[in-house]
Coordinates of C-alpha atoms in Angstrom, one line a residue:
X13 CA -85.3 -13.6 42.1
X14 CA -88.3 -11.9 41.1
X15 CA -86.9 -10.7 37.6
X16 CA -85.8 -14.1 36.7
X17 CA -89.5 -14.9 37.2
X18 CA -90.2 -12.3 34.6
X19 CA -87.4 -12.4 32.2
X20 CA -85.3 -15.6 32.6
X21 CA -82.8 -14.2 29.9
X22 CA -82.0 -11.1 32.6
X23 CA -78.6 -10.9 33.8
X24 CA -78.2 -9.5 37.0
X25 CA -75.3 -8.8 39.5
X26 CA -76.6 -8.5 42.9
X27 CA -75.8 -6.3 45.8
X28 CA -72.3 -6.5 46.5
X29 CA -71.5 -8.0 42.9
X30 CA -73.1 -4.5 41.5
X31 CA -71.6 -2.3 43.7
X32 CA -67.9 -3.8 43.1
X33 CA -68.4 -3.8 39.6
X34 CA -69.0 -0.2 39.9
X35 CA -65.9 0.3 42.3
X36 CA -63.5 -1.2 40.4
X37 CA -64.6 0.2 37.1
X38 CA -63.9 3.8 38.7
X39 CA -60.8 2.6 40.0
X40 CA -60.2 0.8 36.6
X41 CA -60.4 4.1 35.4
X42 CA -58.7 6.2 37.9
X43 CA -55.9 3.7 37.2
X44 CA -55.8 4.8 33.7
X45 CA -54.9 8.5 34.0
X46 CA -53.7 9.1 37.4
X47 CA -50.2 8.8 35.5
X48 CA -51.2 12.1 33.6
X49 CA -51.3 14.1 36.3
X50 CA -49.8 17.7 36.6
X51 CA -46.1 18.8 34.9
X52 CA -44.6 15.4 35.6
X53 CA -46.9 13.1 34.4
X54 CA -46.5 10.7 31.5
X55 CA -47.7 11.0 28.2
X56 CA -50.0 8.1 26.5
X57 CA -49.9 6.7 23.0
X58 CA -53.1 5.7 21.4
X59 CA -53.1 3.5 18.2
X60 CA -56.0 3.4 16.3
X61 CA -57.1 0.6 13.7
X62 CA -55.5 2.1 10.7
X63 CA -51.8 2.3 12.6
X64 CA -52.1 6.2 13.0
X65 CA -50.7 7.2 16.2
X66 CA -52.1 9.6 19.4
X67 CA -49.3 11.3 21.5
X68 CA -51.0 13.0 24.4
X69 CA -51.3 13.2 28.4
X70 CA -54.9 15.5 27.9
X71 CA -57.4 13.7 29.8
X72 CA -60.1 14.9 27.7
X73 CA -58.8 13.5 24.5
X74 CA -57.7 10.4 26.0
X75 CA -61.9 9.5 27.2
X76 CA -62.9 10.5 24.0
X77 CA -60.4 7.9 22.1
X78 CA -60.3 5.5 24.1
X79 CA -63.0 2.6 23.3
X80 CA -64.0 1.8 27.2
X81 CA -66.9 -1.1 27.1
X82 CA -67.6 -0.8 30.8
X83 CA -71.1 0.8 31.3
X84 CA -70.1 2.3 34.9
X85 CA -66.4 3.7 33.1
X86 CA -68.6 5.5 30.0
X87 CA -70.7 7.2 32.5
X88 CA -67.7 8.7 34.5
X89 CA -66.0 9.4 31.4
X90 CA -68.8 11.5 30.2
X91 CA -69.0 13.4 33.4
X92 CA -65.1 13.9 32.8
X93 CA -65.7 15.0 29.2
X94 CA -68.9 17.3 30.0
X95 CA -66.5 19.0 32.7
X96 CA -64.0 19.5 29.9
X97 CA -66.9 21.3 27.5
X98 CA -67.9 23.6 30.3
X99 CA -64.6 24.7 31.6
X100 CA -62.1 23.5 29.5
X101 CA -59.8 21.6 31.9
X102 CA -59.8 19.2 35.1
X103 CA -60.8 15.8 33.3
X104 CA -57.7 13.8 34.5
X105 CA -58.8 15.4 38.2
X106 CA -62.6 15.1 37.8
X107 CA -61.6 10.9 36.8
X108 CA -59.7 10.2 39.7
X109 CA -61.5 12.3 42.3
X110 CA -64.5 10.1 41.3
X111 CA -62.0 6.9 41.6
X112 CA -61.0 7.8 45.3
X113 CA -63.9 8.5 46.5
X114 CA -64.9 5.3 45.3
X115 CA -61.9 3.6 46.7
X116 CA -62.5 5.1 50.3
X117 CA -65.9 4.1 50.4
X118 CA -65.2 0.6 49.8
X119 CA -63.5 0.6 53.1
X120 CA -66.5 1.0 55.0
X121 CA -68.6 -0.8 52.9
X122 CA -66.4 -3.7 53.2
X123 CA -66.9 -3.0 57.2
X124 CA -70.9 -3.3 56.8
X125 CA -71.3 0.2 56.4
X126 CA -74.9 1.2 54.3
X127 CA -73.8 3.2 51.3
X128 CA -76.5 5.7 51.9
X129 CA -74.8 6.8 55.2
X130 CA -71.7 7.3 52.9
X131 CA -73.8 9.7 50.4
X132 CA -75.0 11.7 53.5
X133 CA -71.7 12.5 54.5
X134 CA -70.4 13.1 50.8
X135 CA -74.0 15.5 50.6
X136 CA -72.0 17.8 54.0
X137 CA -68.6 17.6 52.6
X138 CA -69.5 18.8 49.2
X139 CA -71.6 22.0 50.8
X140 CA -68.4 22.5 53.3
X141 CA -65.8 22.2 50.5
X142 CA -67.9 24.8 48.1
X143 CA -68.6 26.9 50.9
X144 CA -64.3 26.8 52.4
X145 CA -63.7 27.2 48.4
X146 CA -65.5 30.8 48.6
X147 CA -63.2 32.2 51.4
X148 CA -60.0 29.9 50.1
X149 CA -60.1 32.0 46.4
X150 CA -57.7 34.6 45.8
X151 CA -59.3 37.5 43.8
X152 CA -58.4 39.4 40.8
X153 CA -59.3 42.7 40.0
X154 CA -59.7 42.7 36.2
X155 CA -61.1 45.8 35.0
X156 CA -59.8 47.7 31.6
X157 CA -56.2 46.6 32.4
X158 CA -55.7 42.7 33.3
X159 CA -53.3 42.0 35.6
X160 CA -50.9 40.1 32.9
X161 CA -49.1 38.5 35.4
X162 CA -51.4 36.5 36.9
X163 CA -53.1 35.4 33.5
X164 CA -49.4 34.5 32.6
X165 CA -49.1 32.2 35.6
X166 CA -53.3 30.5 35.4
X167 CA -51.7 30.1 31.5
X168 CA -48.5 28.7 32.8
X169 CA -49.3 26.4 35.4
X170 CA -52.5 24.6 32.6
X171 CA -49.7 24.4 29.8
X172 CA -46.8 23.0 31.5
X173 CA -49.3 19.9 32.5
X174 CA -49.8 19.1 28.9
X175 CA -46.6 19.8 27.4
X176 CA -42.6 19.8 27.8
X177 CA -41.7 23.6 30.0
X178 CA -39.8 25.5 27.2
X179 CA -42.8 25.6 25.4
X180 CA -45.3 25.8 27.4
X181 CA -43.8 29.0 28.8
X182 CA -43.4 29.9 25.2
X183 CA -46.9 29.3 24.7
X184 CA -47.6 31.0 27.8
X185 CA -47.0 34.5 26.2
X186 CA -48.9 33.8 23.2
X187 CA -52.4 32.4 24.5
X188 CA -52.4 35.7 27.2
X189 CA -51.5 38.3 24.3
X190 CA -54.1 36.4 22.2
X191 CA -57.2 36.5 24.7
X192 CA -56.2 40.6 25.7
X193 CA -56.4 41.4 21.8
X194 CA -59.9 39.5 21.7
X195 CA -61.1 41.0 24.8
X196 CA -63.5 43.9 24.4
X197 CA -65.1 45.7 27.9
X198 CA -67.9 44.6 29.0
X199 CA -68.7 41.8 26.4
X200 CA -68.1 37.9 27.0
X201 CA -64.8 36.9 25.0
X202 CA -65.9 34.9 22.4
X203 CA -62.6 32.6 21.9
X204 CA -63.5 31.8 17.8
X205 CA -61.9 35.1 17.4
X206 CA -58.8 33.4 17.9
X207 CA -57.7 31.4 14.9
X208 CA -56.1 28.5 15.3
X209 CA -54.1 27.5 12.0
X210 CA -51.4 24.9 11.8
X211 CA -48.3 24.2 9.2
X212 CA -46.5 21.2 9.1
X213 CA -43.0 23.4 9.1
X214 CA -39.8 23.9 11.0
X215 CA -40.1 23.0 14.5
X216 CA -43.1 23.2 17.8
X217 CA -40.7 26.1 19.5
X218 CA -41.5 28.4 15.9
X219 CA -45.6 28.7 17.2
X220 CA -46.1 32.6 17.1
X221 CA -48.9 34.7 17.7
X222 CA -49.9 36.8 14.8
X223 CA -52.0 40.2 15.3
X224 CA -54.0 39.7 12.8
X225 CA -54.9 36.6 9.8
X226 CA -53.5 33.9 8.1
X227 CA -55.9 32.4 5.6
X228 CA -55.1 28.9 4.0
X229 CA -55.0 30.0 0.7
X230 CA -53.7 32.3 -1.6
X231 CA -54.2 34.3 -4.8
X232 CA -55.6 32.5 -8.2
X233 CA -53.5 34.7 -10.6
X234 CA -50.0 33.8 -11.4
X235 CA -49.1 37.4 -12.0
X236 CA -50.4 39.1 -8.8
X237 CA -48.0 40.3 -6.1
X238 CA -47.2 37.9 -3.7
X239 CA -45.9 40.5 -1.0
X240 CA -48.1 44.0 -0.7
X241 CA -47.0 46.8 2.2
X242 CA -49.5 49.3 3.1
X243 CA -52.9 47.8 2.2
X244 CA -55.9 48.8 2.0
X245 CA -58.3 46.0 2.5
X246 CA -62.0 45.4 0.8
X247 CA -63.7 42.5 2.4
X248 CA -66.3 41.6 -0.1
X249 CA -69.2 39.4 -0.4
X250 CA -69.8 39.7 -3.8
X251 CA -70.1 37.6 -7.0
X252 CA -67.3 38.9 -9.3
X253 CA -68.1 35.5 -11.6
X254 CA -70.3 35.3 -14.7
X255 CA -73.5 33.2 -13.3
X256 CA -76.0 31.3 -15.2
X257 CA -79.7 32.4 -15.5
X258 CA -81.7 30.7 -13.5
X259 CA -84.4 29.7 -15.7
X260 CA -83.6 27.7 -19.3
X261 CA -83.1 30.0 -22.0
X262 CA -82.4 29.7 -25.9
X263 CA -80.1 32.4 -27.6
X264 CA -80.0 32.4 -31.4
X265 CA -77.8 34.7 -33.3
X266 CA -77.3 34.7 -37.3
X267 CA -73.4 36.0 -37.4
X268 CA -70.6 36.9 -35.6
X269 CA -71.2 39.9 -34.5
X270 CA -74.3 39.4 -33.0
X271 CA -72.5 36.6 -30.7
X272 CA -69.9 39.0 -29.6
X273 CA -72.3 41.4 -28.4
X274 CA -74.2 38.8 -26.6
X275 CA -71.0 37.7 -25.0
X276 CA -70.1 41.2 -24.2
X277 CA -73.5 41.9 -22.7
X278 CA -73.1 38.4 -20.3
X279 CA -69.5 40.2 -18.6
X280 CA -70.5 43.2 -18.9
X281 CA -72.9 42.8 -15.3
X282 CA -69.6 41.3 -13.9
X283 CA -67.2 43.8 -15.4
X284 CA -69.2 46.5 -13.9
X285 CA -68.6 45.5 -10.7
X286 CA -65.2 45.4 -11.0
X287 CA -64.7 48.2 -12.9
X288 CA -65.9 49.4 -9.7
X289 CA -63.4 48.1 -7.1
X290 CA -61.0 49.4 -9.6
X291 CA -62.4 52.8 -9.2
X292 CA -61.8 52.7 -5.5
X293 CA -58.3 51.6 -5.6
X294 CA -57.6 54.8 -8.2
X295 CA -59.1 56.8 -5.9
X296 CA -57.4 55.9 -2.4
X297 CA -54.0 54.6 -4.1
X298 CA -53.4 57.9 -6.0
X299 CA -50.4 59.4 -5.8
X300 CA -48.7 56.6 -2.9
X301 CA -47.3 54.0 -2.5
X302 CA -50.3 51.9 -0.8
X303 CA -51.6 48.9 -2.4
X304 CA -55.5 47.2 -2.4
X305 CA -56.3 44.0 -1.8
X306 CA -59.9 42.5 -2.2
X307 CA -60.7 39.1 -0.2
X308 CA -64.1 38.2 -1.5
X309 CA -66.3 35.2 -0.1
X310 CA -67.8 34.1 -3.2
X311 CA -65.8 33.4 -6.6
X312 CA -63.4 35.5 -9.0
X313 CA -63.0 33.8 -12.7
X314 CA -60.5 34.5 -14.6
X315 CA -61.3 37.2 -16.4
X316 CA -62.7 39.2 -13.6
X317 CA -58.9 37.7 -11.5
X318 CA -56.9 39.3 -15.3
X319 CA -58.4 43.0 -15.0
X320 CA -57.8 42.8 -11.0
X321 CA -53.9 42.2 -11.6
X322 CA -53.9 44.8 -14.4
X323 CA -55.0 47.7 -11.9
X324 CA -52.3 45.8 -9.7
X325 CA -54.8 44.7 -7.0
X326 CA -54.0 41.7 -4.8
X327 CA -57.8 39.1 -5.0
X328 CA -58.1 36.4 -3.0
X329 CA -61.8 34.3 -3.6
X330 CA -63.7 32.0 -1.9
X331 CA -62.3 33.2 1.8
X332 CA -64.1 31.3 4.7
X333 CA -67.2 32.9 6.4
X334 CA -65.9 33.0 10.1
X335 CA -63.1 34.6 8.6
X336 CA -64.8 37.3 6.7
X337 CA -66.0 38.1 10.5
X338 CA -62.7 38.0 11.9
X339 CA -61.0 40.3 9.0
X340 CA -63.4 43.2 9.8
X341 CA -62.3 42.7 13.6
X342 CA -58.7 42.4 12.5
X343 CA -58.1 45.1 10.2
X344 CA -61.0 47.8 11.0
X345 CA -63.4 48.6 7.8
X346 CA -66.7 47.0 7.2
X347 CA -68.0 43.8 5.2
X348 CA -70.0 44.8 2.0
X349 CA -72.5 42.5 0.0
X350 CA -72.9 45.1 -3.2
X351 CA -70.2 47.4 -4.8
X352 CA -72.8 50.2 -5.5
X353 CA -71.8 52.6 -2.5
X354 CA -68.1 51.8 -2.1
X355 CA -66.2 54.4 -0.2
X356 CA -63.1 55.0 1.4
X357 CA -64.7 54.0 5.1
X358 CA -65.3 50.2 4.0
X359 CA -61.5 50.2 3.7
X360 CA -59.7 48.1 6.6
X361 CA -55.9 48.4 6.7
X362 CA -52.6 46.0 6.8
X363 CA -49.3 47.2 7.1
X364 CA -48.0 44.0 5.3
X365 CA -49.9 41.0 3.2
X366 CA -47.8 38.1 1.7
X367 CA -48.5 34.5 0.4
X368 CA -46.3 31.8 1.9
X369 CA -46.1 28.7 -0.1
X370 CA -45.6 25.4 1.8
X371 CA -45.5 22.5 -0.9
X372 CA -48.9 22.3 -2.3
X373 CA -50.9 24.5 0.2
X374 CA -50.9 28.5 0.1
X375 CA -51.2 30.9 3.0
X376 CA -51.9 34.4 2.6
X377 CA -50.3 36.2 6.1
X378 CA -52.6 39.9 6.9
X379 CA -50.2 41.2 9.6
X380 CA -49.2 44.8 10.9
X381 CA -52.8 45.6 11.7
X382 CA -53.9 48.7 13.9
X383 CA -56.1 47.4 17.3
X384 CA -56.9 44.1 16.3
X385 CA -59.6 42.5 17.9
X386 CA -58.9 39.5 15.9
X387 CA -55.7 37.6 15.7
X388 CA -54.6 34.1 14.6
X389 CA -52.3 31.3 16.5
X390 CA -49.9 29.7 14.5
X391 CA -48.9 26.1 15.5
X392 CA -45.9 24.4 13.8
X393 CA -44.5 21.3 14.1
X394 CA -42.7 18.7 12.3
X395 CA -45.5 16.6 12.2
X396 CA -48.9 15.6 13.3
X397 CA -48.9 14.5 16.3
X398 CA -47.0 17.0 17.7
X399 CA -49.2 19.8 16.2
X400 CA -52.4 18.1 17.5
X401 CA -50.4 17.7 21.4
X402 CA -49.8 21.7 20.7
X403 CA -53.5 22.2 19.7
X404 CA -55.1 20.5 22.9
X405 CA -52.9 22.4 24.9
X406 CA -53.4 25.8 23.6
X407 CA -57.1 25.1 23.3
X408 CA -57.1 24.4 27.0
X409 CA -54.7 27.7 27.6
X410 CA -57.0 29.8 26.1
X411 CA -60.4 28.2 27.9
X412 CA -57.9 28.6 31.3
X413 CA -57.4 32.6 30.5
X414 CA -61.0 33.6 29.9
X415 CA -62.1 31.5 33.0
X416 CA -60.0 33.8 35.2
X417 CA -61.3 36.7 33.6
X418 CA -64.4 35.9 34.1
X419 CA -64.7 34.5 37.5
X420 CA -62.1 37.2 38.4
X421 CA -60.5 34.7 41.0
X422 CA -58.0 32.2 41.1
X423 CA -57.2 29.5 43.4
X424 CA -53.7 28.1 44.7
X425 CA -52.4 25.6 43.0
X426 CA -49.6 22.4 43.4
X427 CA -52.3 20.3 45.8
X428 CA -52.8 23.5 48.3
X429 CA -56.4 23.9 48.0
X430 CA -57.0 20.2 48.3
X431 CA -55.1 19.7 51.6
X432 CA -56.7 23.2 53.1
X433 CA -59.8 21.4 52.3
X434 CA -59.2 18.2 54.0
X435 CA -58.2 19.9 57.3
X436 CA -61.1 22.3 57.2
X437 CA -63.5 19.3 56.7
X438 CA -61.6 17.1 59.3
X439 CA -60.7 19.6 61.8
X440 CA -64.0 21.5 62.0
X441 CA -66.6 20.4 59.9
X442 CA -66.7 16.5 61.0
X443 CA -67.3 18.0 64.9
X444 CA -70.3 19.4 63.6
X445 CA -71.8 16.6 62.1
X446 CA -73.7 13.9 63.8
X447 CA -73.7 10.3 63.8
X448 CA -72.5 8.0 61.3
X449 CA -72.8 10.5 58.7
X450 CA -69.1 11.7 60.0
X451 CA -67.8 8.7 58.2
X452 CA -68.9 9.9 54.8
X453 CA -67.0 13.2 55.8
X454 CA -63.6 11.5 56.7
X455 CA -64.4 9.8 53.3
X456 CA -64.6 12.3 51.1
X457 CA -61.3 14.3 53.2
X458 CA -59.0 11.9 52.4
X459 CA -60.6 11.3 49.0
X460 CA -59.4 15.2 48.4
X461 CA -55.7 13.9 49.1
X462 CA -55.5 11.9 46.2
X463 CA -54.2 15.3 44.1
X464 CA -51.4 16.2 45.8
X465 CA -50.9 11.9 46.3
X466 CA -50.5 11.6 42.7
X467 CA -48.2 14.5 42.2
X468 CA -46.1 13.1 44.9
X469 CA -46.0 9.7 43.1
X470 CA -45.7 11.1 39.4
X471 CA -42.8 13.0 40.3
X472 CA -41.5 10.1 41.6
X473 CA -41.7 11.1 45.5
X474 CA -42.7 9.1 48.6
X475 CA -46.4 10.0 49.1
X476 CA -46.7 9.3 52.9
X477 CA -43.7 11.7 53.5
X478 CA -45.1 14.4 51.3
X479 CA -48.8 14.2 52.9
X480 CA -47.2 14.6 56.2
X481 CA -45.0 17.3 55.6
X482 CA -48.2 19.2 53.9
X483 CA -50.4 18.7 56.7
X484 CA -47.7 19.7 58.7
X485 CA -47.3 23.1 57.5
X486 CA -51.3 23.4 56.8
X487 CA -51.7 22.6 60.8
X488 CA -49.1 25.2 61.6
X489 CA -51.3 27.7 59.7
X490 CA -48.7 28.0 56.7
X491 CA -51.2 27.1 53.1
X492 CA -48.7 25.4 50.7
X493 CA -48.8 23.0 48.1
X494 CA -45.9 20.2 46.7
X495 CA -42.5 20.9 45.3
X496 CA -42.3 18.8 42.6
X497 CA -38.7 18.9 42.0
X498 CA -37.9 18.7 45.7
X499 CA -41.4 16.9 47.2
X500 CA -40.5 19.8 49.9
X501 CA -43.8 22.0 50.9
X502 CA -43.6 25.6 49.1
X503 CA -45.6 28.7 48.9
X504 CA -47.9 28.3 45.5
X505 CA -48.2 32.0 45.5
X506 CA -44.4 32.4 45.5
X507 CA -43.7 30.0 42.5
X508 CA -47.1 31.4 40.5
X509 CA -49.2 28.0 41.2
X510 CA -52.8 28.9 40.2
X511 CA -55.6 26.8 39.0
X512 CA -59.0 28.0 37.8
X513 CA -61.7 28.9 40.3
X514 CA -64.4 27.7 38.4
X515 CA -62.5 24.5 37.1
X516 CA -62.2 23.3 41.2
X517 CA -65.7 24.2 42.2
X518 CA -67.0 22.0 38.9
X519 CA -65.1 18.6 39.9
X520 CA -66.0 19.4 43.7
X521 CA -69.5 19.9 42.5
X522 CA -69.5 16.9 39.9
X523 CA -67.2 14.0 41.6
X524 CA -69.3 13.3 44.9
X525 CA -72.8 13.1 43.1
X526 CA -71.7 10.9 40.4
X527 CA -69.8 8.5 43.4
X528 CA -73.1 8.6 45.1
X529 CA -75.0 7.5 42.3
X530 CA -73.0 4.5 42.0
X531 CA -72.5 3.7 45.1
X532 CA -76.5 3.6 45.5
X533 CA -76.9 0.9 42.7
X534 CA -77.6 -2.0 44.0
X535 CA -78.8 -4.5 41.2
X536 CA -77.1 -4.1 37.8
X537 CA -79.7 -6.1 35.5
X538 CA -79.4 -6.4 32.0
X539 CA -82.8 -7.8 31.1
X540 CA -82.3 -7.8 27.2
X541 CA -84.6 -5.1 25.8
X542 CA -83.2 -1.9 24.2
X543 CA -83.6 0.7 26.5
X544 CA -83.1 3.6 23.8
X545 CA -86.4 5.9 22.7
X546 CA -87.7 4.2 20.0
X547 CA -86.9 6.2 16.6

């Protein structure tokens, strides 16, 4: 006990003690969400130390609320959450991948088996698996024209594992039709273009896609229109407020008069500017029936807000940045910072802008746009937690859409690609390997069956029957994956099963190196001094 020697307050599990501590933490965890797996799994509630309350079955939300003290538990949690950041789903999978591959090892272990062997074997299977998931992909020509159909079903088959089926094929429709209005040819899709806003209103099954913006707030006037058809839309950047000088300055004036004309020379800068914007809205309203609105980023006061409504223009101040960025995309025109050289080409275009008053909060609805390239999803629900349970769920839709776009392949979903796997690596891949490093193989095979295991079980099924009737079928050649209603084998392809390409090849990368690095730990010691950089 050397470290004793040097720190007799060190706390230290030894070789078995460390390696089961490790073992059953991952199982610990795999524990945990294995019930949140696929369209049938259950939903947990997490209650936090004020009383509010967490509906959810998202993996990723649940490791990031959840307060887990285990050291071994954080780090697989992390490696859950970091798979989450890069490709927005596969958390729940990534957890109890790691867990199983855990839990076959300790088989061996348990036999006498050194865990390095183990990692060898988990070092083939992983290259095999990548390499089988190359030639196992399906994939999709996207070009100018996405083939909606299979987006739909990617979207589909991510939102029916978060939410109840009528909505998530409700939703379906609205995360595709959002990412095709963001996409542009030949640039990445940059997903902020897609605002998410959310009203505590009417019920989760009134969400709707709108081609264009809602912005949460409305007009400052209590004489402006609060419904305009046929705008034309300045987006501004422009101070339409009297502002201080910077520097301290005295005035003195000897009568009345001479204050007014100071006062009139302070607006006059400001009124100016307006009178401006006025002059635009004469010009390109004349004679029709079109109306103006201005959204501006900085402030309107009052008087400024009073000569606006007289010309009968619509001003909304103080609009959020990233949405300036998105109204240019939304409704054409261009953002201007000075009033100077207005003309008719800065002018974007609505077919319809109205304010919708929910109790105390405004919204201002921009909608009947020509080629958006920005739009807006609108989540209600009749309260919080169910908007939040819609919000995860979209935000993973949307991640799932642009992933198949991008990798332009899909894979086959319902547990197919896992069982494929687990014959390839058994059938033809352990032959080739040598020595006890064949173990590790087996290992991490039937650590690939714990996906379509779980769906078997959360759907209530008997799991041995299910895994043999899939590796049935796979043996005979047929590639299917689990009925869920039935627990009968069925063709993935036929019923428009498809997870993410990239989303697989990240857990398959991720799980075995993360079980190999705890199952190479030998001595957990906790010798007392804090390990972080100091500050």
């Amino acid at each position: 006990m050397s470290i004793r020697v040097l720190n007799p307050n060190a706390e230290v599990l030894n070789k078995s003690a460390a390696l089961h501590m490790n073992i059953n933490a991952a199982k610990g965890l795999q524990d945990v969400l294995k019930s949140n797996l696929g369209p049938k799994g259950t939903i947990k509630m997490l209650v936090g130390g004020a009383g509010d309350i967490k509906l959810t079955k998202d993996g990723n939300t649940l490791l990031k609320e959840m307060q887990i003290q285990n050291p071994t538990a954080i780090m697989i949690a992390r490696t859950a959450v970091a798979q989450d950041d890069i490709s927005g789903d596969g958390t729940t999978s990534t957890v109890i991948f790691i867990g199983e591959l855990m839990k076959q090892s300790e088989r061996y272990i348990d036999e006498g088996m050194h865990p390095r062997v183990l990692v060898d074997g988990f070092e083939i299977a992983k290259r095999a698996t990548l390499q089988f998931l190359e030639k196992f992909k399906t994939p999709v020509v996207m070009g100018n024209e996405p083939d909606k159909e299979i987006l739909k079903m990617v979207a589909r088959t991510t939102l029916r594992t978060k939410l109840y089926e009528a909505l998530a094929d409700q939703l379906t429709d609205i995360v595709v039709n959002s990412i095709l209005c963001i996409r542009k040819p030949d640039e990445p899709i940059d997903l902020f273009m897609v605002e998410i806003m959310h009203m505590r209103h009417k019920f989760d099954v009134d969400t709707r896609l709108i081609e264009g913006l809602v912005l949460d707030h409305g007009s400052r006037h209590p004489d402006m229109k609060r419904r305009a058809e046929n705008c034309y839309i300045l987006t501004c950047n422009v101070s339409l407020e009297y502002e201080k000088s910077e520097i301290n300055a005295g005035f003195f004036y000897s009568n009345a008069e001479q204050r007014e004309a100071m006062i009139a020379a302070e607006r006059r800068a400001v009124d100016e500017r307006v009178k401006k914007i006025i002059e635009l809205k004469n010009k390109v309203c004349a004679g029709t029936d079109s109306n103006f609105v201005v959204i501006n980023q900085k402030g309107i006061d009052p008087p400024s807000l009073h000569l606006l409504q007289q010309a009968g223009i619509v001003a909304l101040r103080r609009a959020k940045r990233r949405n300036m960025e998105r109204l240019v995309l939304a409704c054409g025109g261009e953002a201007v910072n000075s009033v100077d050289d207005l003309t008719p080409d800065c002018l974007g275009w609505a077919g319809l802008v109205y304010e919708h008053v929910l109790g105390e909060d405004k919204y201002t609805f921009v909608e009947n746009v020509k080629n958006p390239h920005s739009c807006t999803i609108l989540i209600k629900g009749p309260n919080d937690h169910t908007i939040a349970q819609i919000k995860d769920a979209v935000r993973d839709g949307l991640r799932a859409v642009k992933n198949t776009i991008e990798d332009e392949a899909v894979v086959l979903g319902a547990g197919a690609f896992e069982v494929a796997a687990r014959q390839y690596l058994i059938n033809e891949v352990k032959k080739t390997v040598h020595g006890r490093a064949q173990l590790g193989v087996e290992a991490f095979a039937d650590a690939l069956l714990v996906v379509p295991k779980t769906l078997a079980e959360n759907s209530g099924l008997d799991t041995q029957d299910v895994i043999i009737g899939l590796t049935g079928e796979h043996d005979r050649g047929n590639v299917v994956g689990l009925n869920h209603q039935t627990g009968e084998p069925m063709d993935p392809q036929m019923e428009g099963i498809f997870d993410n390409y990239s989303v697989k090849r990240q857990i398959i990368n991720s799980g075995p190196v993360i079980a190999s690095q705890l199952l190479l730990v030998d001595e957990v010691i906790r010798a007392g001094r804090n390990m972080r950089k100091p500050t």
